[in-house]
Amino acid sequence: MSKLMNGRRRSVLWACAPALLSFALAGCDRKPPQPPTQNETAAQPPSPGQALPAIAAVQDCGALTATDLTDIGGPNSRATSATAGNEDGHAVCVVKAVLAPAIHVEVRLPTQGWTQRYMQIGCGGLCGSVQMHVGAADGCVPLEAGGFVIAATDMGHEGMGGDFGYDAQQRADFAHRAQHVTALAAKKLIQSYYGQQARYAYFNGCSDGGREALVEAQRYPEDFNGIIAGAPALLFQVQNSLHHAWLAQSNTGADGKPVLLAGRLPLLHEAVVQACDALDGRKDGLLADPRLCHFDPGTLQCAEDSSDAAQCLTAAEVATIRKVYDGPRDPASGQRLLVGGPQYGSELNWAGVFVPRDAQQVIFSKQIALGSLNGLIFDDGAKDLTLDDVKFEASMFERLRARHPLFDATNPDLSAFNAAGGKLILWHGWGDQHISPINTLAYHEAVERQMGGDVAKSFERLYLFPGVAHCGGGQGPSSFDLLSPMLDWVERGVAPEAVVARAATAGASEFGQPPAQGGKPKGLPPLPPGVKPEDLPPLPPGVKPEDLPPPGEMAAAPGTPKQAPFLICPYPSFAKTTAGEGTLGTTQTCGPALFTDPTPDWVGKDLFKPYAPRAE
Ligand SMILES: [Ca+2]
């Protein structure tokens, strides 16, 4: 596994020790297990899931290249190499394979100590490289012990940009096929190597990996027993066109330069926190449900006779900020064109995404939108589109529908997945600067509507993390373990309740890497976790890498991480503090919802109804 994960593991070992914290769950539905004593817990962190005997390999690693994969990927599919390696002190057999025509797969199989579990990792951005980073599993004991076979795929194309979308096969592989055939190939390699199947299979992905997770649940309901979908790009078509284009356009002045720059964000963020922090009952600098907040950025606007703009916003900045919060509307009907946008409290995380450091820099959201608009989004093979081609009106939205059944993962009919015994955990950070958590809320609501509330509750959970940015980071408690509760749910039938989230300790997520954002090439903007520089869309003509925001900008964003652990309850339940502030233990229990209004109406509401998926 990655060095990134290794660093997190060490710093948050206790984040997945549910028994240690069980006394905090007294207000929740589930009867807590007997808490061990402090000494017992410290000596032996509880291992989630079944106590599965460890299995050793029965085959030489190198012999796995002989495994026939043509029945899965078609002619010319093959394991190209199988070599002994070492990951974080665990001996593994690393198999690299190609599934036709161009799906690259890597599978890491523990030589010893395999606990009969398989986990497939989703990839971020538009994929294009094999990414083995594991998230949302900080401190999970069997994972740290090297007990999982782990695999990932590049989704059928290499490199950055959406140009692969002009190829029907590569489009289909990215849309849905690559993760499915990767699962089949990994399972076959497991059978070859250990002489038996995996007992349990899990999928864990964030961002596009969250979309991939939901694609699996919706299209291939028997591939995985447990699926964890973080910050899913489930509304791919809208997310990568109107959403990012709106953010870019909102922050572009008449002169073509950005209006709002990163240096202004602390002023805005502090005002939002000042206005809305206490609405959740906890004055901790975080908005536990930003939908309670109705902050008006106009309150920060400079007076007409003001000579010092350091502590106030210009009228243009206020206008930009209002557009970001409000989102676009169809001019004719007034209907919302997006399900939701960046939430109050997320402001510091905007830096490097749609708010650059200085006026000479390109807005990253523009790159993201252009990278998908050219190649992926439209059925007509449109090329050379610019942001001027994006019209914020209903007719533009209609053009996005053609590939909705191909790329999106919003089908709420999970009856086949449920019938197969599958379990689904959704999660999202309220401070997400790339994908609005409202997307995930809308899907959760759709699943409840479609499946019925009680049925949904039997196999699906949603967790929302205050102040947490896209797939991690931000000002909130971004270190947590959803894998351990998933193991308990799938393997022992113990449904997940509250989970404990902690602030990632400073620098921990960059363990073993240079301080400036993991040694990425100079000049590239900060990337979401799991996204590599090579995944980025190409720069617009005439733009050099040095014109982009510098590395580390997001990491340097002000805001003190909150160190106290948080109890994060399954949505809509909310952890209420019964004594003290922000401390765990006997002072936090799961209480009633803070906010229960359904997601507001918008022009694409029907996209969250059942649909027949498109193969290509
Ligand atoms: Ca608060």
Tab-separated table of C-alpha atoms in Angstrom, residues 101-102 155-158 163-175 376 407:
chain	number	residue	atom	x	y	z
A	101	PRO	CA	-7.904	-4.018	-25.250
A	102	ALA	CA	-6.074	-1.685	-22.850
A	155	MET	CA	-9.910	1.995	-16.338
A	156	GLY	CA	-8.738	1.234	-19.848
A	157	HIS	CA	-6.750	4.247	-20.968
A	158	GLU	CA	-3.498	5.911	-20.077
A	163	ASP	CA	-9.668	12.310	-25.384
A	164	PHE	CA	-10.163	8.597	-24.842
A	165	GLY	CA	-13.877	9.360	-24.888
A	166	TYR	CA	-13.811	9.542	-28.683
A	167	ASP	CA	-13.153	5.770	-28.671
A	168	ALA	CA	-16.266	3.696	-28.010
A	169	GLN	CA	-14.416	0.827	-26.341
A	170	GLN	CA	-12.349	3.038	-24.067
A	171	ARG	CA	-15.489	4.987	-23.214
A	172	ALA	CA	-17.278	1.818	-22.165
A	173	ASP	CA	-14.269	0.584	-20.233
A	174	PHE	CA	-14.125	3.835	-18.270
A	175	ALA	CA	-17.878	3.998	-17.815
A	376	LEU	CA	-16.568	12.497	-22.940
A	407	PHE	CA	-21.440	7.501	-17.259
